[in-house]
mmCIF file of C-alpha atoms in Angstrom:
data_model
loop_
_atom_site.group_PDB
_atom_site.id
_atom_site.type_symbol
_atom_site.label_atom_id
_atom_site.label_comp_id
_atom_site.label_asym_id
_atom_site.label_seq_id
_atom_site.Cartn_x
_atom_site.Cartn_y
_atom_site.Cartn_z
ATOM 1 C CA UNK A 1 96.709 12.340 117.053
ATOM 2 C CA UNK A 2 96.117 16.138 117.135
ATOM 3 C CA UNK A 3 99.126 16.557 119.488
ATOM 4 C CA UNK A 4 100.977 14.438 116.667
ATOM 5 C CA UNK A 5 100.055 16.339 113.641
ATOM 6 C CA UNK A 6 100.685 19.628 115.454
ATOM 7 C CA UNK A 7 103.816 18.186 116.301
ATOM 8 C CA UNK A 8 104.612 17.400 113.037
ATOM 9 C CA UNK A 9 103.052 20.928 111.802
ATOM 10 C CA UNK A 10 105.326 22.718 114.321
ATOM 11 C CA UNK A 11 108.170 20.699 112.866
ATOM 12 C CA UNK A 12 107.430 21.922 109.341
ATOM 13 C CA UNK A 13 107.836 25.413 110.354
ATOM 14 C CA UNK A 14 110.897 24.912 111.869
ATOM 15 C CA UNK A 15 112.542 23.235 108.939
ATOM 16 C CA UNK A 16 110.910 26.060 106.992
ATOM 17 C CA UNK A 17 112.282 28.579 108.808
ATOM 18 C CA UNK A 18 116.042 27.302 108.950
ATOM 19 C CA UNK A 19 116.056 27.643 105.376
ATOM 20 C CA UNK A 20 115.849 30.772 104.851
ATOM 21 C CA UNK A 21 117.859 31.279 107.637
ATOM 22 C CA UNK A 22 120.175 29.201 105.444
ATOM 23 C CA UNK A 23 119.703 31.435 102.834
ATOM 24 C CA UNK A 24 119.691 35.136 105.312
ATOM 25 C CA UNK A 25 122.722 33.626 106.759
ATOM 26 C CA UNK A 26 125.099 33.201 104.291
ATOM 27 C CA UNK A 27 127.922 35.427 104.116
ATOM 28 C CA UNK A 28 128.812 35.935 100.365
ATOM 29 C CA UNK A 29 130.780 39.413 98.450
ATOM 30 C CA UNK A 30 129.372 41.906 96.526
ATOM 31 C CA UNK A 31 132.132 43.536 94.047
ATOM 32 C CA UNK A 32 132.018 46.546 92.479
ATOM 33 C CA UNK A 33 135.225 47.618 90.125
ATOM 34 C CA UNK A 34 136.991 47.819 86.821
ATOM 35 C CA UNK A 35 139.059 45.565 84.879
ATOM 36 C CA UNK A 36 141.267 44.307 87.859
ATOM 37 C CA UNK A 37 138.419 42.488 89.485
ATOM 38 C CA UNK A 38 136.044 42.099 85.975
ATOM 39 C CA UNK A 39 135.124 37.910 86.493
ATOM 40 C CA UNK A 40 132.992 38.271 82.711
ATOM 41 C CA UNK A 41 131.193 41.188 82.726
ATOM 42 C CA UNK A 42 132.080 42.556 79.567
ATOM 43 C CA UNK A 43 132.421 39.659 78.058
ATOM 44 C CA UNK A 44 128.818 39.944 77.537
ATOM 45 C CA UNK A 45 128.861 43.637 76.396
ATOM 46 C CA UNK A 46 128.566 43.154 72.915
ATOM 47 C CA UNK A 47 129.835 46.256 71.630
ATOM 48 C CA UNK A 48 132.401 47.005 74.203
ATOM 49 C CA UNK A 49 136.215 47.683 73.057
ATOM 50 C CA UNK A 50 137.546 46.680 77.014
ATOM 51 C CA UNK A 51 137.566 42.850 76.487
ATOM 52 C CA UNK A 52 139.279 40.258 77.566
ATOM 53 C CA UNK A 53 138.026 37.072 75.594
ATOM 54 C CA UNK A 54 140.774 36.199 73.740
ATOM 55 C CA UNK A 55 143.517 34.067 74.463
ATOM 56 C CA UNK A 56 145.957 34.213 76.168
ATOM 57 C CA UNK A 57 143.801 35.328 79.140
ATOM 58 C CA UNK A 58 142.783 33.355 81.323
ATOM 59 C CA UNK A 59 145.753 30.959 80.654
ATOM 60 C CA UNK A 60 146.437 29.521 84.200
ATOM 61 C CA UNK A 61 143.162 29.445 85.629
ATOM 62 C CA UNK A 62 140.980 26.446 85.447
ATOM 63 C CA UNK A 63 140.229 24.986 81.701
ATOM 64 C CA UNK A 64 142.894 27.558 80.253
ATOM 65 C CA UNK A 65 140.559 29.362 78.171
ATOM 66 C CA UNK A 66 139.530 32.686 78.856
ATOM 67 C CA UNK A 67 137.128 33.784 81.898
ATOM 68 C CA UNK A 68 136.408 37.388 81.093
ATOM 69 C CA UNK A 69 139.343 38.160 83.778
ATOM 70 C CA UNK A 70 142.073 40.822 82.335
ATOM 71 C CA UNK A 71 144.772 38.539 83.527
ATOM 72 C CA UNK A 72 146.499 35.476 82.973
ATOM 73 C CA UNK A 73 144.770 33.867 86.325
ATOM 74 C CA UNK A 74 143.384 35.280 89.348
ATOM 75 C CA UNK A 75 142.177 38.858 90.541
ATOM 76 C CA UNK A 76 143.378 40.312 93.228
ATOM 77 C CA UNK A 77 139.213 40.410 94.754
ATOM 78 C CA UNK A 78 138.860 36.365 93.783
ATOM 79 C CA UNK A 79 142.332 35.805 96.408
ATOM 80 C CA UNK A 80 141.018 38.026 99.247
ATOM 81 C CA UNK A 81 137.899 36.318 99.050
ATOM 82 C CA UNK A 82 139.730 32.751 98.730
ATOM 83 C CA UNK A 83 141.595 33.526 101.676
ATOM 84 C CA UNK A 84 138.942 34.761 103.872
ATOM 85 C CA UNK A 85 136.749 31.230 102.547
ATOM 86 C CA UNK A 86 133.868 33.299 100.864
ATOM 87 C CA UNK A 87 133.012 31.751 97.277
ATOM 88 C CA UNK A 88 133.333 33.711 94.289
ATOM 89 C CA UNK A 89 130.426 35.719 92.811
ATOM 90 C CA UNK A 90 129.565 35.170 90.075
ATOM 91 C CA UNK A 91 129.485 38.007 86.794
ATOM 92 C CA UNK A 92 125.742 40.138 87.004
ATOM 93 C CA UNK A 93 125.059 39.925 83.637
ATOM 94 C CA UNK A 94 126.061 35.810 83.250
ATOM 95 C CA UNK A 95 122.511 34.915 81.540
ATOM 96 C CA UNK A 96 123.060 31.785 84.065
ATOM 97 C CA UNK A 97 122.666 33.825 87.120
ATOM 98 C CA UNK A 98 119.871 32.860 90.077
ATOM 99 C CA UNK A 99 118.776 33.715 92.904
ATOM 100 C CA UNK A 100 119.720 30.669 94.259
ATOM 101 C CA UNK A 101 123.160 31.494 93.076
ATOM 102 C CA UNK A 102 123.186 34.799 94.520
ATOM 103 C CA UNK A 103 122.308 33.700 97.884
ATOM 104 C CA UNK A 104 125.282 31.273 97.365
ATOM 105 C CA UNK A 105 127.728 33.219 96.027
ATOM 106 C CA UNK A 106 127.090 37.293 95.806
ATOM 107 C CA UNK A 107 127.521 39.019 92.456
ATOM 108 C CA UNK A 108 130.396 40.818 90.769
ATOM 109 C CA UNK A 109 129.169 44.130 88.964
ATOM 110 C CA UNK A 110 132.738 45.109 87.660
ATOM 111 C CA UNK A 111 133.425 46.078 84.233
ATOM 112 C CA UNK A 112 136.825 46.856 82.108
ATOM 113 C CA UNK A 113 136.640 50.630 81.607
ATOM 114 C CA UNK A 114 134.401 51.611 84.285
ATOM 115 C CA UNK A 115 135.130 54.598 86.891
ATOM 116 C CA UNK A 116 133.687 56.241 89.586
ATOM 117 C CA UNK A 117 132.316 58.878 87.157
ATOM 118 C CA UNK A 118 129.488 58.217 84.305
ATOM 119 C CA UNK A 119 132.139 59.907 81.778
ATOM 120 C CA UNK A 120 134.994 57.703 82.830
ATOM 121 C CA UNK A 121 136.033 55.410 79.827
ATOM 122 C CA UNK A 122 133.674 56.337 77.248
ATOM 123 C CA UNK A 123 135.834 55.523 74.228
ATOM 124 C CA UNK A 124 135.773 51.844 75.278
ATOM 125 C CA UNK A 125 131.600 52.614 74.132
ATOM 126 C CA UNK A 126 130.133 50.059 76.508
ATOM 127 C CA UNK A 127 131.261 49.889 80.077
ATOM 128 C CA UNK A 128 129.116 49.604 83.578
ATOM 129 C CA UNK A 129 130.259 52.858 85.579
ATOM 130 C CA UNK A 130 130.322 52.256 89.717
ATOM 131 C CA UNK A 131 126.779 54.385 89.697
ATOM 132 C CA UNK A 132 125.218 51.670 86.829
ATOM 133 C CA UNK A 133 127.244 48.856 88.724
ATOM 134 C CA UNK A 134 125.067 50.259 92.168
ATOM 135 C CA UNK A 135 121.794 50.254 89.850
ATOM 136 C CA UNK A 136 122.456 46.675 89.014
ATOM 137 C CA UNK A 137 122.852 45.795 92.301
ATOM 138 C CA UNK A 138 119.216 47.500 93.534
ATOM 139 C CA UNK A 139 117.926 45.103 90.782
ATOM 140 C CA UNK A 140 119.802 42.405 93.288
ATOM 141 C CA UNK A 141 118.073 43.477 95.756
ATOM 142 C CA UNK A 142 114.548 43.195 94.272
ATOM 143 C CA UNK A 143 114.912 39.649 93.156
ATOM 144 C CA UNK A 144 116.552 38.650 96.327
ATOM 145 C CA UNK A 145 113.845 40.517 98.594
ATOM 146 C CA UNK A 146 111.009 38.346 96.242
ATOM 147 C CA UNK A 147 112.786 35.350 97.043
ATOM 148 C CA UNK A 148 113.133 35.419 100.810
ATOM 149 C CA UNK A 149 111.483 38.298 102.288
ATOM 150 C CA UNK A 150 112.148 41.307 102.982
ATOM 151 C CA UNK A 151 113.136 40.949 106.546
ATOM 152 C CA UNK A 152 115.830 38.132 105.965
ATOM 153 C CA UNK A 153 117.155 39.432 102.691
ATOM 154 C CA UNK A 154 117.786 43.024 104.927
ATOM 155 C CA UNK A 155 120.208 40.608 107.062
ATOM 156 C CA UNK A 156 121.327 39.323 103.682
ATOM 157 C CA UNK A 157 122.865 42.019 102.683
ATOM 158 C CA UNK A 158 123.990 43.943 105.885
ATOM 159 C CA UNK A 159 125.867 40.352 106.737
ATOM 160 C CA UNK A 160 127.398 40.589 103.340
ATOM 161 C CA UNK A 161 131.153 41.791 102.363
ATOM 162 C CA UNK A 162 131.472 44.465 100.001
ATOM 163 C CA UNK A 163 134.581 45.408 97.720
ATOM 164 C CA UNK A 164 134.456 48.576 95.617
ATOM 165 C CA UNK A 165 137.732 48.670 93.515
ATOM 166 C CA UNK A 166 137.348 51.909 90.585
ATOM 167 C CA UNK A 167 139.520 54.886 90.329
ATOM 168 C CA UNK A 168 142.791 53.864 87.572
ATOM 169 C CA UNK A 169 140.502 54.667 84.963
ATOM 170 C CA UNK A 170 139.528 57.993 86.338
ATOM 171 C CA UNK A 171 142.853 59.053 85.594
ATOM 172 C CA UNK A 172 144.291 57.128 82.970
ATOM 173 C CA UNK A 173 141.262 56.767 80.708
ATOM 174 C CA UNK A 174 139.440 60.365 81.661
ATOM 175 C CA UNK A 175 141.600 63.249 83.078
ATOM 176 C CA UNK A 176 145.048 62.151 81.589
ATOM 177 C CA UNK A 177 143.463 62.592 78.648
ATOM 178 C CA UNK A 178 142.788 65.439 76.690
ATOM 179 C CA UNK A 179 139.864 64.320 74.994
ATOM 180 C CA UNK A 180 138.074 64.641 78.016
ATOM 181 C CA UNK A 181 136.350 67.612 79.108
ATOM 182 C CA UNK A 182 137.693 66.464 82.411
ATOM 183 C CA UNK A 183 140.995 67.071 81.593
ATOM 184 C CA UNK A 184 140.510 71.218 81.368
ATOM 185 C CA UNK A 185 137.808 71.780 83.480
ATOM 186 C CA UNK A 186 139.875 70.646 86.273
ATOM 187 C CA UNK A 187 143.475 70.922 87.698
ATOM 188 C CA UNK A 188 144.911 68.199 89.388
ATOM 189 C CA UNK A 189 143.608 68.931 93.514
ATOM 190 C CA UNK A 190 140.201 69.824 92.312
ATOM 191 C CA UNK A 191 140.197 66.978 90.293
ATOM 192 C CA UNK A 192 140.500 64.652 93.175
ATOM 193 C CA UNK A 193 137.874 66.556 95.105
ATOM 194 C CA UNK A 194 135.377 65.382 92.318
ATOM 195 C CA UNK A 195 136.266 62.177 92.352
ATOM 196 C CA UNK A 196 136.302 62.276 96.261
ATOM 197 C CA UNK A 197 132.578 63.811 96.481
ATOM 198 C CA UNK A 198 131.299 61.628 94.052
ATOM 199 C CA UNK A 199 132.686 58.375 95.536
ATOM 200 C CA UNK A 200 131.399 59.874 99.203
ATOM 201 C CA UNK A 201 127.834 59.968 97.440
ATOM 202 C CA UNK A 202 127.934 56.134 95.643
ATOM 203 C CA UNK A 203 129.218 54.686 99.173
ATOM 204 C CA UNK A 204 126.286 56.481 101.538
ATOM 205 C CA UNK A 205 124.064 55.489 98.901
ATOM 206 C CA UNK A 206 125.636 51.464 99.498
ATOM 207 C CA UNK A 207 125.083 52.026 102.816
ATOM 208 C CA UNK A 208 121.487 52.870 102.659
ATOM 209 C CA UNK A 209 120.831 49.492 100.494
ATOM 210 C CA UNK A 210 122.963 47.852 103.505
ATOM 211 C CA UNK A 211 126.409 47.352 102.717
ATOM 212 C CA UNK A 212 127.914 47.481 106.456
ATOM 213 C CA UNK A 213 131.738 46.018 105.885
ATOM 214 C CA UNK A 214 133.563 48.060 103.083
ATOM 215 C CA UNK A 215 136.994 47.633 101.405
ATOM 216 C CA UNK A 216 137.608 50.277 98.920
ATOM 217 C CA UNK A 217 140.782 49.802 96.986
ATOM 218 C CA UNK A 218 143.703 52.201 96.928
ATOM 219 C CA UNK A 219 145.628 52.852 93.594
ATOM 220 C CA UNK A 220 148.771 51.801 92.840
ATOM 221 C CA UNK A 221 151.689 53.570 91.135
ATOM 222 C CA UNK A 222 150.171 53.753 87.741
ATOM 223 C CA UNK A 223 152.897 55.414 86.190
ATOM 224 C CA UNK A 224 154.612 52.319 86.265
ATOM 225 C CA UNK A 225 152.379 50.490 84.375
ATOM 226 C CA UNK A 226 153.815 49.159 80.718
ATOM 227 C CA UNK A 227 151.524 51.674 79.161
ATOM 228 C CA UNK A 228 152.766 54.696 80.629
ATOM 229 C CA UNK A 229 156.240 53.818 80.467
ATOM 230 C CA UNK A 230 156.413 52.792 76.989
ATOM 231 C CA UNK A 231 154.222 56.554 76.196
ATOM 232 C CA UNK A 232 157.022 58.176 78.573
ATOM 233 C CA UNK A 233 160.418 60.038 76.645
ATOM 234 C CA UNK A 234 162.706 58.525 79.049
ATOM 235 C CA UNK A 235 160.396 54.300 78.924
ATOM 236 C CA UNK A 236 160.387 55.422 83.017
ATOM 237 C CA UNK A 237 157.684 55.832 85.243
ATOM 238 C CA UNK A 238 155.258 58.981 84.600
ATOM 239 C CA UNK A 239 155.562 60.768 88.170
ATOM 240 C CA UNK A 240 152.504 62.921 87.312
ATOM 241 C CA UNK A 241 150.412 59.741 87.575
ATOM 242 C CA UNK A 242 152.153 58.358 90.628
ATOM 243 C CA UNK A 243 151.473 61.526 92.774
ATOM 244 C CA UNK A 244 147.767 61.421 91.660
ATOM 245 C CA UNK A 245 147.300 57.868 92.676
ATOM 246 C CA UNK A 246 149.072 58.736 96.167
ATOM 247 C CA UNK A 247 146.980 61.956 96.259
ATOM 248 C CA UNK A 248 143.843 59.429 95.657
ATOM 249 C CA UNK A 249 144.928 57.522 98.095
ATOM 250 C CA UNK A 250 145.129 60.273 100.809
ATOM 251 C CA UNK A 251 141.892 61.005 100.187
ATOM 252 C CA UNK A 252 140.088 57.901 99.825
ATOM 253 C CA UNK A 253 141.788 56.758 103.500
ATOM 254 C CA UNK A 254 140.641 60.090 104.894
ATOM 255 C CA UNK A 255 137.041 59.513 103.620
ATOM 256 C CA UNK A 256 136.818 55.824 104.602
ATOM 257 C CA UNK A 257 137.712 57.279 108.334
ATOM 258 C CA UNK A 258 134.817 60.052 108.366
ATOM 259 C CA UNK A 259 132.144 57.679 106.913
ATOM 260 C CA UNK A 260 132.865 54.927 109.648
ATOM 261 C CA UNK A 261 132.355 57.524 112.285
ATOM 262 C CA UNK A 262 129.452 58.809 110.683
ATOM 263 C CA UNK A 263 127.459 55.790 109.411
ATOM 264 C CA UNK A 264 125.301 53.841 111.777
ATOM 265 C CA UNK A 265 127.069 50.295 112.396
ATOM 266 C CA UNK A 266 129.496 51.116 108.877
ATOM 267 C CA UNK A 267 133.019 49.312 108.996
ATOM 268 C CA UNK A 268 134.604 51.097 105.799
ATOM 269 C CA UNK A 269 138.339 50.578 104.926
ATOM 270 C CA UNK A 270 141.054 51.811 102.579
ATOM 271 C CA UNK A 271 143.133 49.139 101.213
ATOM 272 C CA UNK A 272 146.271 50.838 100.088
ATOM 273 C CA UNK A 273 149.564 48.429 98.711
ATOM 274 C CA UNK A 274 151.008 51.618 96.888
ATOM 275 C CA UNK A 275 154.130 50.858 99.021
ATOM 276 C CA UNK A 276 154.580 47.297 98.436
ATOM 277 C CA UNK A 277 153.838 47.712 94.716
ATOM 278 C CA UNK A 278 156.132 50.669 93.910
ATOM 279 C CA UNK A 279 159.163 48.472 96.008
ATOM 280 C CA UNK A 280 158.358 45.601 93.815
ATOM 281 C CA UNK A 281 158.733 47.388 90.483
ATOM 282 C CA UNK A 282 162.133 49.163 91.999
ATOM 283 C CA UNK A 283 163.232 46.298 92.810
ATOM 284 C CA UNK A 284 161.794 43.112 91.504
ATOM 285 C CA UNK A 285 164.297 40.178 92.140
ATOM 286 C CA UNK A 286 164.203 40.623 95.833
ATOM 287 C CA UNK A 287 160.354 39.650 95.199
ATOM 288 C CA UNK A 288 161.048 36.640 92.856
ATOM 289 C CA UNK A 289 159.779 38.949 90.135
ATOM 290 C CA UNK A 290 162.577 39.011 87.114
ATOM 291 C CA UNK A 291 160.749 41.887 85.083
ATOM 292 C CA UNK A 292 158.432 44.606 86.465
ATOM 293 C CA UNK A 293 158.325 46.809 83.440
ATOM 294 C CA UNK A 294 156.819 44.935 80.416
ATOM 295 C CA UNK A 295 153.749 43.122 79.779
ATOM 296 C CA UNK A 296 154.636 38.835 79.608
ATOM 297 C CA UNK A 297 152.062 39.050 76.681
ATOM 298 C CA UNK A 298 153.089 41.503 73.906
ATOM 299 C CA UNK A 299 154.336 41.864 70.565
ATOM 300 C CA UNK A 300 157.654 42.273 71.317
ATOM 301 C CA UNK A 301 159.717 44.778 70.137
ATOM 302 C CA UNK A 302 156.117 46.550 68.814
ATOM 303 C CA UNK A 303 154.497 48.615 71.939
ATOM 304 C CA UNK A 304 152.378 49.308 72.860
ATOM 305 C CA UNK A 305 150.446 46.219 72.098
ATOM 306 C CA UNK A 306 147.385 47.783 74.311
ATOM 307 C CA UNK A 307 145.766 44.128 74.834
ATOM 308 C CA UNK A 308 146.896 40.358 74.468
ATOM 309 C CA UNK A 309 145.744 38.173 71.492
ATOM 310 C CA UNK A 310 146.338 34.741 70.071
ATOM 311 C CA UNK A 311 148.759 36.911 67.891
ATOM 312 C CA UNK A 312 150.757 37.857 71.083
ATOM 313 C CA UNK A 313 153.863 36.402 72.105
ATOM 314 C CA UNK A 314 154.534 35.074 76.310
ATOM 315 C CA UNK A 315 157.120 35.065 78.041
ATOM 316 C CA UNK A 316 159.304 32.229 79.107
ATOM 317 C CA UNK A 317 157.948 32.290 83.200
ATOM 318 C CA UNK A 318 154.542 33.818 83.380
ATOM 319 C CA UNK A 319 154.847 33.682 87.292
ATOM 320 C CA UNK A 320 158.126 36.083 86.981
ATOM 321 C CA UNK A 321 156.703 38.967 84.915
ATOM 322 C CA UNK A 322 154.465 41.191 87.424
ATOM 323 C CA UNK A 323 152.565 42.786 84.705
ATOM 324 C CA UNK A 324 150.114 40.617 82.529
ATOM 325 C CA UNK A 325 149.657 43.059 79.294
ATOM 326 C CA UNK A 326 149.907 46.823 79.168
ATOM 327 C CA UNK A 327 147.445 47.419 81.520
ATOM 328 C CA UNK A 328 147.169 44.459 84.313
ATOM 329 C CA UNK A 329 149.582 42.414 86.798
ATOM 330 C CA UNK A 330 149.753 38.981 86.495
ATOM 331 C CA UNK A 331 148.501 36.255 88.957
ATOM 332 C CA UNK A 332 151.445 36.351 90.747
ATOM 333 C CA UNK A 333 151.531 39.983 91.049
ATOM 334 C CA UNK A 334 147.863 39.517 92.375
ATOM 335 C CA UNK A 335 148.723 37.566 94.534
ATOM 336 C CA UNK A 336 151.740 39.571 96.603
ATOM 337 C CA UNK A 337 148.911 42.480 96.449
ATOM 338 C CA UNK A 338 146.228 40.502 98.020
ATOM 339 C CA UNK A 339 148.607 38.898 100.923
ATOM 340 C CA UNK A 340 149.868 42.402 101.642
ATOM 341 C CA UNK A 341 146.136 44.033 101.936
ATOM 342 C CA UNK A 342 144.866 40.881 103.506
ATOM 343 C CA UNK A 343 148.392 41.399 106.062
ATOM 344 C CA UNK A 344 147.357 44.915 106.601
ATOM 345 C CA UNK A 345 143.411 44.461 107.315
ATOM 346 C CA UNK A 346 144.080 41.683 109.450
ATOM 347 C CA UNK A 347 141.194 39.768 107.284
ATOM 348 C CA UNK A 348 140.380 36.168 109.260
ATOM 349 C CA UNK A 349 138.628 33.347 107.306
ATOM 350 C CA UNK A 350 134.813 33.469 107.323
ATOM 351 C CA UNK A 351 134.367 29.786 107.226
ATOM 352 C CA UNK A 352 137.318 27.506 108.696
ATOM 353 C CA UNK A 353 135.772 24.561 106.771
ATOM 354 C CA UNK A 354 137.683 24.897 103.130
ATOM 355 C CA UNK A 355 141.358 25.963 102.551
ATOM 356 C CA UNK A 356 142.242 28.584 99.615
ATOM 357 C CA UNK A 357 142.306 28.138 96.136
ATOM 358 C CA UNK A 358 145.832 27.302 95.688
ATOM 359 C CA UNK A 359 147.506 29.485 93.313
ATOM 360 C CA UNK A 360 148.037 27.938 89.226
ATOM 361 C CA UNK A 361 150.973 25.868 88.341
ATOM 362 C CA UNK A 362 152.016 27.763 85.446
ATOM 363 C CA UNK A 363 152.500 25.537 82.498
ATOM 364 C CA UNK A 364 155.543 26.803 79.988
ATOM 365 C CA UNK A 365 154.754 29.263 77.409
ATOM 366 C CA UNK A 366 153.460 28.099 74.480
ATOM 367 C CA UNK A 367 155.418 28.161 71.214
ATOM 368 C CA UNK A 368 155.170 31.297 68.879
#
């Protein structure tokens, strides 16, 4: 009998221990960024002006309604993670959020507006910067570290994927502008080199709290965006903006390559689709793409709309237009950036057991 119940005992244990193992095991994301990979973040910022809960966001992904994504479907961080079979996190500040959850699914810290630097977007009043996003995510780390242990949660998150996708706003809403002080205390190289030495810091300090496997996102040509081209004399691309995104690019490879040979056991990449991107805008039909110029969701002959309402009017073929509104490509655009990063990293599936998300059937445009 005491052999029996010690048997049983023993068994207990076991069970016990596999799961949390369950739990330690589980390879989930962690994203930090801006609008282009925001899954509802400021949806529940009461008093920010960078929103995207209004129709027609969110128009071909799941119920239709909108998701707190700045697009008309996916982000370019929920396909990676499709692809590679990780589950999508889930917004930090959804008021529905668990640690269960978490240890499921990772969180997504980013926020419309937000940038690598504290000053970055500050018009848009509320916004989570990458340095509050990282704050949020220690407060991950506590709840997680009560749940499990310290021990297994410190495989947790070292087994985790990380994304951190910030620096368009840097520019576009911060040094191109001259209400920032950034915009005169700075000239265009040693503007860089701040954003560069700040990024370095916010990426060591992700490292000490475990973050192991890195993607940081590259810019693309922002001049191209609707925005700039309909602020533009000639309704072209701004080349000012495109050199700064390549010269961010340059750098942010460059530092990627130093911290992986400096951080113990770090595996930190640049993903950088500039190319693809700028040969899609030059020349969109050989893409499938009919327009690469002008938001789908506008109103009309009245630019620059800034953001898409029920007011707005679509286009006839939301998977042919390769920018969403003013600021943000469409699903489909998303997608030809994700397969080209995901081409270039050589990214293999996490778990073979579930497929991708297949991509939305986009329903016509509705009337108006």
């Amino acid at each position: 009998m005491k052999f029996t119940a010690l048997a049983a005992m023993m068994a207990a244990v076991t069970v016990l221990g596999l799961l949390i193992d369950g739990h330690d095991c589980k390879i989930v994301q962690f994203i930090f960024g801006d609008s282009l990979s925001d899954v509802g973040n400021n949806k529940r910022l009461s008093r920010s002006l960078a929103q995207a809960s209004l129709p027609w966001y969110g128009i071909d992904m799941g119920n239709g309604l909108p998701n707190g994504r700045f697009t008309n479907g996916r982000t370019v961080a929920d396909i990676i993670g499709d692809n590679m079979g990780l589950p999508r996190p889930p917004a930090v500040l959804d008021p529905s959020l668990t640690e269960d959850m978490i240890l499921e699914k990772g969180v997504n810290y980013a926020s419309g507006g937000g940038g690598i630097l504290n000053e970055t977007g500050g018009y848009f009043i509320q916004k989570l910067s990458l340095y509050r996003q990282i704050d949020l995510f220690q407060g991950t780390q506590t709840l997680i570290k009560s749940k499990i242990g310290a021990n297994a949660a410190e495989k947790f998150f070292q087994d985790a994927r990380y994304v951190v996708a910030l620096g368009s706003n840097d520019f576009i809403n911060n040094y191109l502008m001259p209400l920032y002080r950034d915009s005169w205390s700075y000239n265009d190289q040693t503007f860089i080199e701040y954003l560069m030495g700040t990024l370095e810091r916010q990426l060591k300090l992700l490292h000490s709290l475990g973050a192991r496997q890195l993607i940081v996102f590259g810019l693309g040509p922002m001049g191209c965006i609707p925005l700039q081209r309909v602020l533009s004399t000639s309704n072209g691309c701004q080349e000012r903006s495109n050199k700064l995104a390549l010269s961010f690019n340059k750098a942010g490879n460059k530092l990627m390559e130093d911290l992986s040979s400096k951080l113990p056991n770090a595996t930190y990449r640049f993903g950088d689709a500039y190319d693809v991107v700028n040969d899609v805008i030059t020349n969109p039909i050989q893409y499938g793409f009919t327009n690469a110029d002008s938001p789908c969701c506008s109103f009309g002959i009245i630019r620059p709309a800034l953001t898409c309402v029920p007011a707005s009017v679509l286009c006839s073929d939301r998977s042919k237009y390769f920018f969403w509104d003013e600021y943000h490509p469409s699903d489909s655009a998303n997608e030809l950036i994700a397969k080209e990063l995901i081409k270039k990293f050589g990214l293999s599936r996490v778990d073979e057991t579930d497929g991708p998300s297949p991509a939305p059937a986009f329903a016509p445009s509705p009337e108006g």
